[in-house]
Coordinates of C-alpha atoms and ligand atoms in Angstrom, one line a residue:
X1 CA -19.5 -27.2 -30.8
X2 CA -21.4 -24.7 -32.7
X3 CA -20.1 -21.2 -33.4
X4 CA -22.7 -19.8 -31.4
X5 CA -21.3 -21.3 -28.4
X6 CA -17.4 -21.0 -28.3
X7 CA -14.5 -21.8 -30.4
X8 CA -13.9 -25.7 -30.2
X9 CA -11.3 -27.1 -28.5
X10 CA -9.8 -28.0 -31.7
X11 CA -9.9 -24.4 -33.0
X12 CA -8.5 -22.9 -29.5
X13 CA -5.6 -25.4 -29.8
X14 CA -4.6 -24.3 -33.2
X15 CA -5.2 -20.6 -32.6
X16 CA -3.6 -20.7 -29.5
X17 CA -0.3 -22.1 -30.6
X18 CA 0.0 -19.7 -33.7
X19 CA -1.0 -16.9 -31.2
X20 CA 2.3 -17.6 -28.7
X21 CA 4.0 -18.4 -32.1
X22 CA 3.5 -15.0 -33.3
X23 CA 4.0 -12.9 -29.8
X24 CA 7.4 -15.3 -29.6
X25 CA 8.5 -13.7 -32.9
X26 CA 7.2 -10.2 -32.4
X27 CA 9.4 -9.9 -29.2
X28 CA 11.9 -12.0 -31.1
X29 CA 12.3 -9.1 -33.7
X30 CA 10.7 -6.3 -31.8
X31 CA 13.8 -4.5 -33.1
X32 CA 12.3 -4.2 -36.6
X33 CA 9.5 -2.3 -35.6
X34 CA 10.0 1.9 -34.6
X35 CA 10.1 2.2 -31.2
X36 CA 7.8 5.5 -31.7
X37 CA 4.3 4.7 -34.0
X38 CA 5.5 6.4 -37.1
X39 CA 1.8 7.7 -38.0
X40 CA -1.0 10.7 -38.4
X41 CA -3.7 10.7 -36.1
X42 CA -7.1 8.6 -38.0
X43 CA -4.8 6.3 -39.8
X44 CA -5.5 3.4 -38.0
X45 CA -9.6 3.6 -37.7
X46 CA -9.5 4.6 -41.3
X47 CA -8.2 1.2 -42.3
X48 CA -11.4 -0.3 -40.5
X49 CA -15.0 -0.8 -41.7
X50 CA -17.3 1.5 -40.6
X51 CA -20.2 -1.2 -39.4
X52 CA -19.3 -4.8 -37.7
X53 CA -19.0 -7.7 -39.8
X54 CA -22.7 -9.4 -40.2
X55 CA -21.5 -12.6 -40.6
X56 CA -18.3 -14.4 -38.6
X57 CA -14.8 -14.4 -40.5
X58 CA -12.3 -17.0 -40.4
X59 CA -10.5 -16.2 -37.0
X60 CA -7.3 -17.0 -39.2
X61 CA -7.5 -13.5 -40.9
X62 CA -6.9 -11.7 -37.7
X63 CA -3.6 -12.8 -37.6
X64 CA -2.9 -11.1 -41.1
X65 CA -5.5 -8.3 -39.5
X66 CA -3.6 -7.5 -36.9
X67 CA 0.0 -7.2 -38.8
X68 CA -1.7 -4.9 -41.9
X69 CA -3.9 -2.6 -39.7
X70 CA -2.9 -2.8 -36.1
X71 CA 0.9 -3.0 -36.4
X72 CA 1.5 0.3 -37.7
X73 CA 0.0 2.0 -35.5
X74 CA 1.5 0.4 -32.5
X75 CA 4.5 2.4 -30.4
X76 CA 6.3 -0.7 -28.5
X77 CA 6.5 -0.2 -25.1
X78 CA 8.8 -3.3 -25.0
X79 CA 11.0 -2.2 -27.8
X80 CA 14.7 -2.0 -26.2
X81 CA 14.9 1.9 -27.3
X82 CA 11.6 2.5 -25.8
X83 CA 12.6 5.5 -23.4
X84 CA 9.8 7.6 -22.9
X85 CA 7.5 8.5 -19.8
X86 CA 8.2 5.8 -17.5
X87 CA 8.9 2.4 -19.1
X88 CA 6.4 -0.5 -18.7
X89 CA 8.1 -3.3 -20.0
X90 CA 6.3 -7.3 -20.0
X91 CA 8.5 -10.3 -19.8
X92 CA 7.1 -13.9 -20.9
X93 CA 5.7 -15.1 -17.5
X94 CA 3.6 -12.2 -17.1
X95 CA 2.2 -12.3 -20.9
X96 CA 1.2 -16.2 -20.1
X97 CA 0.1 -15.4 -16.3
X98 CA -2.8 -12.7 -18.2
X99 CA -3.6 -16.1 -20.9
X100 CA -3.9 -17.9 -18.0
X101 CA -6.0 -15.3 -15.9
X102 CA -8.1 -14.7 -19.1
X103 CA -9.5 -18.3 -19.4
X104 CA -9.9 -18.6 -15.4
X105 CA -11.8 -15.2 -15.7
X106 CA -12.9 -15.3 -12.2
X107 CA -14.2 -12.2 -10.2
X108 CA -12.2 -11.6 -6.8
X109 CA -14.3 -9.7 -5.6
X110 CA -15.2 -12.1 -2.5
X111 CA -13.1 -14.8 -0.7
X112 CA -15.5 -17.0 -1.6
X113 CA -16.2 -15.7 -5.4
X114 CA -12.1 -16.9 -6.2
X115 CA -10.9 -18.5 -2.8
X116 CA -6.9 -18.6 -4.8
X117 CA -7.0 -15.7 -6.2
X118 CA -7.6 -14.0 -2.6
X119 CA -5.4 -16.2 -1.0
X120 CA -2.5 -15.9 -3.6
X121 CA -3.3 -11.9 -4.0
X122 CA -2.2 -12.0 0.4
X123 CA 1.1 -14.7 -0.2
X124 CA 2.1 -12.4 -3.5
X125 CA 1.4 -8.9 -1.6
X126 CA 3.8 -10.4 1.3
X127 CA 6.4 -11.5 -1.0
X128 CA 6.7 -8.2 -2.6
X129 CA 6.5 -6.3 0.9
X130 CA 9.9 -8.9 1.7
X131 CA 11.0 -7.7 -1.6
X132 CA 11.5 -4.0 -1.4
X133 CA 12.6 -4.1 2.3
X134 CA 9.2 -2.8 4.1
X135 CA 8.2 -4.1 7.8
X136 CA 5.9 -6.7 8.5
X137 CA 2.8 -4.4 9.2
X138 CA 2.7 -3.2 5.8
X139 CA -0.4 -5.0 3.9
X140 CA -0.6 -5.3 0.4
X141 CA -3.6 -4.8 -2.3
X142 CA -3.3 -4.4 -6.0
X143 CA -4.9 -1.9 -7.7
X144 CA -5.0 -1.2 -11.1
X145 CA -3.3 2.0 -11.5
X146 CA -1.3 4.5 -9.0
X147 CA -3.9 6.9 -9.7
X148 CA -6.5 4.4 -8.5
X149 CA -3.8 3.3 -5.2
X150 CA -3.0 7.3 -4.3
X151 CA -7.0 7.6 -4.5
X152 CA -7.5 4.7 -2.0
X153 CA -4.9 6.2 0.2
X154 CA -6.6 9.9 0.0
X155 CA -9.8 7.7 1.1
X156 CA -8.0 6.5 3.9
X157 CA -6.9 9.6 5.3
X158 CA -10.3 10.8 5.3
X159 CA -11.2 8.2 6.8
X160 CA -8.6 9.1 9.7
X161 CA -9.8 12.3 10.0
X162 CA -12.9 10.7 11.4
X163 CA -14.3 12.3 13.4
X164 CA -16.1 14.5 11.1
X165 CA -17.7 11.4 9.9
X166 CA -16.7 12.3 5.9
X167 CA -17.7 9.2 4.8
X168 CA -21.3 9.8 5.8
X169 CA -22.4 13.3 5.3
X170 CA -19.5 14.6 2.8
X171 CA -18.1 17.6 2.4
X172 CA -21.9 19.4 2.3
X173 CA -23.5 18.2 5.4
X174 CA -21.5 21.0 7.7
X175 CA -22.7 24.8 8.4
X176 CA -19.3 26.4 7.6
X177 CA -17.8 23.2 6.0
X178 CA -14.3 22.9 7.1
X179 CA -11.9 23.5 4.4
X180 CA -9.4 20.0 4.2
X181 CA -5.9 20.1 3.2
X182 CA -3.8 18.1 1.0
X183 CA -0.1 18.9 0.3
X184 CA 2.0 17.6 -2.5
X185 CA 4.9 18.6 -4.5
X186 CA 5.0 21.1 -7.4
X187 CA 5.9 17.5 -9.3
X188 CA 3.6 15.6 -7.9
X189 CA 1.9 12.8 -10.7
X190 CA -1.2 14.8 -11.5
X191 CA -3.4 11.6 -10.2
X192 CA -3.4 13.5 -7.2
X193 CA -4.9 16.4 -8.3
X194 CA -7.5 13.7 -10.0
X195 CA -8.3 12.5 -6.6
X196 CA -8.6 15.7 -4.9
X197 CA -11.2 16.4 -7.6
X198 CA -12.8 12.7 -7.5
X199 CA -13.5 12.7 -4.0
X200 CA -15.1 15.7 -4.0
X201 CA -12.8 18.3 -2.2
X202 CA -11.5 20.2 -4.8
X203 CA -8.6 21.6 -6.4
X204 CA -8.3 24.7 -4.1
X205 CA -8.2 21.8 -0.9
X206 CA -4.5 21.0 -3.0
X207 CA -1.6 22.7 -1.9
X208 CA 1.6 22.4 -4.2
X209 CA 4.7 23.2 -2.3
X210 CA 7.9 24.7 -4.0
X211 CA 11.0 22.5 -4.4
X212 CA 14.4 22.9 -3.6
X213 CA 17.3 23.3 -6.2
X214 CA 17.0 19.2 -6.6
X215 CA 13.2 19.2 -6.9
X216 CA 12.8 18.2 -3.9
X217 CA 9.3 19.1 -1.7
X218 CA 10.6 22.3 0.4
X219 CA 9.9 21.4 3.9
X220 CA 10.2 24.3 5.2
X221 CA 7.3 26.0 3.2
X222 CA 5.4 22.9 3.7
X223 CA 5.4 23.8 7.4
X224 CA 4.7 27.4 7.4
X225 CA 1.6 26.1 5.0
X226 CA 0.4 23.8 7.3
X227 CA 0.6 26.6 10.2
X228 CA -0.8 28.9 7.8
X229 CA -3.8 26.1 6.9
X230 CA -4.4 25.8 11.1
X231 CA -4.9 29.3 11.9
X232 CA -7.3 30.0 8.8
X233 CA -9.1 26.8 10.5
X234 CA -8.6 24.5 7.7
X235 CA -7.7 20.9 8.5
X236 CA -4.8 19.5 7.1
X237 CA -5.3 15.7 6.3
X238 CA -3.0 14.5 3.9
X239 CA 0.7 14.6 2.6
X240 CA 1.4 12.8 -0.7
X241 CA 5.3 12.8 -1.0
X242 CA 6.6 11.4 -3.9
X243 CA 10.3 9.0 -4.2
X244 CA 10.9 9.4 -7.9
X245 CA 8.7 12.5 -9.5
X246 CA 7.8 11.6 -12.8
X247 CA 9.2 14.5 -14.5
X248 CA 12.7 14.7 -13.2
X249 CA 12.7 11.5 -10.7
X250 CA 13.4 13.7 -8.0
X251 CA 13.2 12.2 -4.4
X252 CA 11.0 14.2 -1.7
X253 CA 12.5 14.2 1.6
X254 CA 10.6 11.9 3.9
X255 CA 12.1 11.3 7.1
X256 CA 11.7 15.0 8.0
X257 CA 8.1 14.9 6.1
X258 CA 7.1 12.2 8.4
X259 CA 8.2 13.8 11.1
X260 CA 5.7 16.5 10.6
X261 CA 2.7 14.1 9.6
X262 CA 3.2 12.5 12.6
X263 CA 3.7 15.9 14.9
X264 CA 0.4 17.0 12.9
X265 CA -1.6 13.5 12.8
X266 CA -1.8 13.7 9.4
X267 CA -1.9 11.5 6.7
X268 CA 1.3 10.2 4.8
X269 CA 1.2 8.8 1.2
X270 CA 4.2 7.8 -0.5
X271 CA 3.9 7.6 -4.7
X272 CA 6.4 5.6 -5.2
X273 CA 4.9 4.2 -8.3
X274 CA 8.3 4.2 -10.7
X275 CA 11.1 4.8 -8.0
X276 CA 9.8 2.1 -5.4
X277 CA 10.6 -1.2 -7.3
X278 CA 14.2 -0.4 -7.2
X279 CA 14.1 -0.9 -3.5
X280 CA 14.5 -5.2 -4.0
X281 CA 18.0 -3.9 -4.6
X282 CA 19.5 -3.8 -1.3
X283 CA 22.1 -1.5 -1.6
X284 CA 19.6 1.0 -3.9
X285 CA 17.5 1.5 -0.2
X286 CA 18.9 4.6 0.6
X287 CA 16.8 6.2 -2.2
X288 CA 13.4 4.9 -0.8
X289 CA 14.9 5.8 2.8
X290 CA 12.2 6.7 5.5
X291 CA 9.6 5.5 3.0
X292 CA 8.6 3.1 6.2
X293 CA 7.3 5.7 8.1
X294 CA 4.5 6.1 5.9
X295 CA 0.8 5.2 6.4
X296 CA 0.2 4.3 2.4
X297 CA 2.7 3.4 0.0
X298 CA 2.1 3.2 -4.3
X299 CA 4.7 1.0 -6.3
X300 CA 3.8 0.2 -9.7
X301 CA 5.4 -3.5 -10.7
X302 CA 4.2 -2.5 -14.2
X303 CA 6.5 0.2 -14.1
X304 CA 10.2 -1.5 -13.5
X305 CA 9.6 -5.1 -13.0
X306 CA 8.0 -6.3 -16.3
X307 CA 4.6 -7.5 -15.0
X308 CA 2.2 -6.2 -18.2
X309 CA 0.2 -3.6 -17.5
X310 CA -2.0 -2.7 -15.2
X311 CA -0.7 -3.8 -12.1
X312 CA -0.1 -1.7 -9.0
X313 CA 0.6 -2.5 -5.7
X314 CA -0.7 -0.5 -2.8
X315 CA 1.0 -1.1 0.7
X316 CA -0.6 -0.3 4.2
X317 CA -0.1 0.2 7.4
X318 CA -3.6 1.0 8.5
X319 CA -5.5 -1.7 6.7
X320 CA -8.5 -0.7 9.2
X321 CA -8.5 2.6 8.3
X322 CA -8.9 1.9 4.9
X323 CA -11.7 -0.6 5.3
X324 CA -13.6 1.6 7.4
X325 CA -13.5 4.2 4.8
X326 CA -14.6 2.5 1.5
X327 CA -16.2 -1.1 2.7
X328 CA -19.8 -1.5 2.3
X329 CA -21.9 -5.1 2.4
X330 CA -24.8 -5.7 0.3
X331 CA -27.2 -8.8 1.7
X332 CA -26.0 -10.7 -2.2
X333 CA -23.1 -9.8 -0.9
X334 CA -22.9 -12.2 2.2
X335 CA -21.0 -15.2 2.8
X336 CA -21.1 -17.3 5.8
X337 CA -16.8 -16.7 5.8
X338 CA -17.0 -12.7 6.4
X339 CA -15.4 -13.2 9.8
X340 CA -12.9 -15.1 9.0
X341 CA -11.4 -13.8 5.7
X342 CA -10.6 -10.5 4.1
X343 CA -12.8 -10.2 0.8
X344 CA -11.1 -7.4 -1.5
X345 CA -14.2 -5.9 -2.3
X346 CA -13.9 -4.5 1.2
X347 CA -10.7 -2.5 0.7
X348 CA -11.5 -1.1 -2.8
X349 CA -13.7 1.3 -5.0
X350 CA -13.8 -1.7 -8.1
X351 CA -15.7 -4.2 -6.8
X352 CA -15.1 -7.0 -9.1
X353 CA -11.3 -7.5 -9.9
X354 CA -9.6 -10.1 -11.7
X355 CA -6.6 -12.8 -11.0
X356 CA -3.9 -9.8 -11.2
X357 CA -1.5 -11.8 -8.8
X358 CA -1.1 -14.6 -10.7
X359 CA 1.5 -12.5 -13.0
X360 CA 2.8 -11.3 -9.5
X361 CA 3.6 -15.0 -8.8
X362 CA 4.6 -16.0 -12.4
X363 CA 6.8 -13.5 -12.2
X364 CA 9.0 -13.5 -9.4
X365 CA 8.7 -17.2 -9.3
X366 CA 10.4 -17.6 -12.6
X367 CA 13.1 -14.7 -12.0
X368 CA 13.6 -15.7 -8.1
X369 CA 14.8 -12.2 -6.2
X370 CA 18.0 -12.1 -7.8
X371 CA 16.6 -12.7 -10.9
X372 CA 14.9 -9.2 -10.8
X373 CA 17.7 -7.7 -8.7
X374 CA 20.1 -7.9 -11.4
X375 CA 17.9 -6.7 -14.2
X376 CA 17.2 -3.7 -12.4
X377 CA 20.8 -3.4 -11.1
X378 CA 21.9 -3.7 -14.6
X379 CA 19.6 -0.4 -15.2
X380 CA 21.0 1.6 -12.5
X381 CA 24.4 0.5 -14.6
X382 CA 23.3 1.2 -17.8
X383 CA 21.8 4.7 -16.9
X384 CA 25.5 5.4 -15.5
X385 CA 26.3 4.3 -19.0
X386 CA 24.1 6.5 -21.1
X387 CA 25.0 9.8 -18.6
X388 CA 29.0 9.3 -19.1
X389 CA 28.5 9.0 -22.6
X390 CA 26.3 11.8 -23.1
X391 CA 28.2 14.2 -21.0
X392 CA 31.3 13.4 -23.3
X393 CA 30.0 15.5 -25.6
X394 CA 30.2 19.0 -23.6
X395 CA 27.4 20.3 -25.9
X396 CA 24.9 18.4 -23.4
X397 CA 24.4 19.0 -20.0
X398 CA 22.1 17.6 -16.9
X399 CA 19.5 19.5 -15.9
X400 CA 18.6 17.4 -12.7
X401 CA 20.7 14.7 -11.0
X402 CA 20.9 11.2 -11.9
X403 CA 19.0 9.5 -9.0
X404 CA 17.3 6.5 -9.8
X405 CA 18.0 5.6 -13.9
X406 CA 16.4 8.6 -15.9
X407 CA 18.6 10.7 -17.2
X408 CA 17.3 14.4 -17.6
X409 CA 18.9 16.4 -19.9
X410 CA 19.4 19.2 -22.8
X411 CA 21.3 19.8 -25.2
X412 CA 22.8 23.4 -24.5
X413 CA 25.4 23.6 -27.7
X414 CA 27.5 27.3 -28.3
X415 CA 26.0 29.9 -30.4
X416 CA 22.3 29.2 -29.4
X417 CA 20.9 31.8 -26.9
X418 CA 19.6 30.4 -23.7
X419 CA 16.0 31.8 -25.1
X420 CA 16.3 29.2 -28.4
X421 CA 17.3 26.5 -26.3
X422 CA 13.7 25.3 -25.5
X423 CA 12.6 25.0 -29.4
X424 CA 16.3 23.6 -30.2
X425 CA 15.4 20.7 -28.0
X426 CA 11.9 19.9 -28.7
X427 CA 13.4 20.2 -32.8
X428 CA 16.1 17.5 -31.5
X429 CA 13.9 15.5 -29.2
X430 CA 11.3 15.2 -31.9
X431 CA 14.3 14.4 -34.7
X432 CA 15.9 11.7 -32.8
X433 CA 12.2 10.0 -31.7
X434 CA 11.7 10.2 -35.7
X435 CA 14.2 7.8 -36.4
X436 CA 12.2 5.1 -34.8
X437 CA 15.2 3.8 -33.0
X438 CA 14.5 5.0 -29.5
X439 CA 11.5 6.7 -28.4
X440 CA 12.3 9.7 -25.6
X441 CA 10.2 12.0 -24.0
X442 CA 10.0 15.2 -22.1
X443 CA 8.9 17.8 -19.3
X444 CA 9.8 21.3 -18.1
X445 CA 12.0 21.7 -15.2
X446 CA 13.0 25.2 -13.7
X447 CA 11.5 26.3 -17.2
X448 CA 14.3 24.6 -19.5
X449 CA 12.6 21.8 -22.3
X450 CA 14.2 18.8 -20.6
X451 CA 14.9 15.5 -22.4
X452 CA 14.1 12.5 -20.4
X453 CA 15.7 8.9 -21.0
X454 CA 14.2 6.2 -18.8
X455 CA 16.3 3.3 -18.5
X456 CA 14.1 0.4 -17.0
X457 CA 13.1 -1.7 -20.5
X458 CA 13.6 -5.3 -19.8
X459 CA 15.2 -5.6 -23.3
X460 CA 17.4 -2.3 -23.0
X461 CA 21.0 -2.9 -23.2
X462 CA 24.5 -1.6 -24.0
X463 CA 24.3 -1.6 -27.5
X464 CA 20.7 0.5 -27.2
X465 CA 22.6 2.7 -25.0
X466 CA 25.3 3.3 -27.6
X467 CA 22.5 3.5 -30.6
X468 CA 20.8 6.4 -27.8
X469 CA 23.8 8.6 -27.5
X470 CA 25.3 8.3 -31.2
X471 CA 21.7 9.4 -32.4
X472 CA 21.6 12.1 -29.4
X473 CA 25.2 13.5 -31.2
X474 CA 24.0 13.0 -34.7
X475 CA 21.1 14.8 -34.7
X476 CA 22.8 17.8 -32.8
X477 CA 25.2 18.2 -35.3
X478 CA 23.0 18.1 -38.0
X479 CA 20.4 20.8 -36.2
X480 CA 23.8 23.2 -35.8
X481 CA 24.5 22.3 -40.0
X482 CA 27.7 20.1 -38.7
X483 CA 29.0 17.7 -41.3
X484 CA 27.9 13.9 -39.6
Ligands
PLP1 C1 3.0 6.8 -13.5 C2 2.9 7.5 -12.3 C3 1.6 7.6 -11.7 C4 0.3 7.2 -12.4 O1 0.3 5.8 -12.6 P1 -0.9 5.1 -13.3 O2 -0.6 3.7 -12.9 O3 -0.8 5.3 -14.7 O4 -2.2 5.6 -12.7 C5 1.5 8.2 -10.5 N1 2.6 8.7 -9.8 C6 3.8 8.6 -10.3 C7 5.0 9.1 -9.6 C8 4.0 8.0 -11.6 O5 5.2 7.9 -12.1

């Protein structure tokens, strides 16, 4: 075939085999690289031309491309040290289910458009539902983001609050526009502020609510908000409560936040977008306790089960509710099946969407359950691990519990005033990520520069842990002008 066309069969074949040949030896000695891109800002784009090539190149030299310009400027998410924000690790069914989805390239958009990948989107979504303990009536969707899953569930609680028909004349088409509420915590993930602002009602519609010692969402000044929101005549609409903050993992409480959502018939969302895959682990369920209760639920199976990125999985119990907020129908758009099927475009912003749950399948059918269940087990362990160890060394202390398998900490050694400690540990921090051996990252909690270590790589194991802590202690002692 002509070049004009596509590669040949030939040429796919051979390029094909060295490709898996060379990702089979990058994760093979993934170890070699620094966790942590060890470069300035422009380096990359600076080793590229300026203007696209003219004339094709032998696809051999991106091979040799990609290891010269590209490499360096990579930070490997599935290096084992990789510790920072929350982990997205990809195992080798999901890296082949994306090949695979890639030459399909089908559009989902309609039943009809990819009959399988519809049908196996609805088998996977229940699997997973089975998988993390949630009732029957929960249905499943993926999404490709939790920013894009909390949005769909802020569309649905609109949508509930129905009868001032939102959906048709927005937030304008009122004399004296009712004000609608949203509540979240003071660590809720920021995508809900993004929605807030998306959909139109505005950051002043977002109330963050204080936390408790633990981080936790105060319920009590959530409820003296809401009572406050009533009388001014505002409506409060939503509650986004969050198992597993992304700053400090922090667990809101939801049984008594249902409670109110349901006194108040008001919207509950659940981000659950790290915290909620640990919930295949049986006896980890008390964590994501109550989390049933919920109208809308975010997990994120790029997050803590090793599917490659972007998956995310977005669980209902008002499927309806949903539909009737965002579906639309175009006449192109018709299919003769509309009765009898559910087409995704109906229950999403993205109209076109491509084979995501083959990875789902790929995934949990190569691992089975307890596959997964002892990977993630094994992190809860590990992270058990990596505290005890740290906290050997009484120059380091926790600054929020241990509660799923981040471990938030500082380093608060004698002789450095409680006013130095933030800069001392952003100087650490940034000293051990320089090695290149683990990559951590941080956030502020209660105004104290906390370290975070996330231990959900798919490749993290004791030795990392050990290689963590050892750095953790050598860098310390070489900040405070200790002999190593
Ligand atoms: C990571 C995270 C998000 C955002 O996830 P994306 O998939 O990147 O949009 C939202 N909420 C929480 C709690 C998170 O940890």
């Amino acid at each position: 075939m002509e070049k004009y066309v596509d590669m040949s069969s030939q040429e796919f074949r051979k390029y094909g085999y060295k490709m898996v040949d060379w990702i089979a030896s990058y994760l093979e000695n993934i170890e070699d690289y620094p966790a942590l891109a060890q470069i300035n800002p422009g380096e990359v784009k600076n080793k590229f031309p300026l203007t696209p090539p003219q004339n094709p190149q032998p696809f051999e030299e991106l091979f040799g491309e990609i290891d010269k310009k590209v490499m360096p400027g990579m930070t490997h998410w599935n290096h084992p040290g990789f510790m920072a924000y929350f982990n997205s690790s990809s195992a080798g069914p999901g890296i082949l289910a994306e090949f695979l989805s890639a030459a399909f390239n089908i559009n989902g958009m309609l039943w009809k458009s990819s009959p399988a990948s519809t049908e196996l989107e609805e088998v996977t979504m229940n699997w997973f539902r089975q998988m993390v303990g949630l009732p029957e009536d929960f249905w499943g969707i993926i999404y490709d983001g939790a920013s894009a899953s909390t949005m769909h569930g802020i569309i649905a609680a609109r949508e509930q609050a129905n009868k001032f028909n939102l959906r048709h004349k927005g937030l304008g088409g009122w004399d004296n526009s009712p004000r609608f509420k949203i509540y979240a915590s003071e660590f809720a993930h920021n995508s809900v502020d993004k929605a807030v602002i998306t959909l139109g009602f505005g950051l002043e519609s977002l109330t963050k609510i204080g936390m408790d010692e633990q981080f936790r969402m105060n319920v009590e000044e959530l409820k003296a908000c809401i009572a406050k929101d009533k009388a001014e005549g505002k409506i409060p609409m939503c509650i986004v409560a969050t198992i597993g903050t992304t700053s400090v993992t922090s667990i809101d409480p939801i049984e008594e936040i249902a409670e109110i959502c349901q006194k108040e018939n008001i919207w509950l969302h659940v981000d659950a977008a790290h915290g909620g895959n640990s919930a295949v682990v049986p006896e980890k369920r008390h964590l994501t306790k109550g989390w049933e209760l919920a109208d809308s639920i975010v997990i994120n199976p790029q997050k803590w089960m090793f599917m490659p990125i972007d998956i995310s999985i977005f669980l209902t119990r008002k499927r309806d509710v949903l539909r009737r907020g965002i579906s639309l129908s175009a006449e192109y758009l018709k299919t003769d099946q509309d009765e009898e099927v559910k087409n995704q475009m109906d229950y999403s912003l993205q109209l076109g969407r491509k084979f995501r749950s083959l990875k789902v399948w790929f995934t949990i059918h190569y691992y089975g359950v307890e596959g997964i269940q002892n990977i993630i087990r094994n992190h809860f362990k590990l992270a058990e691990e990596f505290k005890n160890l740290l906290l050997s060394n009484k120059s380091f202390e926790l600054v929020a519990p241990l509660t799923f398998s981040t471990i938030c900490f500082r380093a608060k050694p004698d002789g450095i005033e409680e006013k130095n400690l933030n800069e001392f540990n952003k100087k650490l921090m940034d000293a051990v990520n320089k090695t290149g051996k683990i990559f951590v990252s941080h956030t502020v909690a209660d105004g104290k520069f906390t370290i975070r270590a996330v231990i959900s790589g798919l490749r993290t194991n004791s030795d990392t842990i050990k290689t963590a802590v050892e750095l953790f202690n050598n860098k310390l002692n070489e900040l405070l002008g200790k002999k190593v």
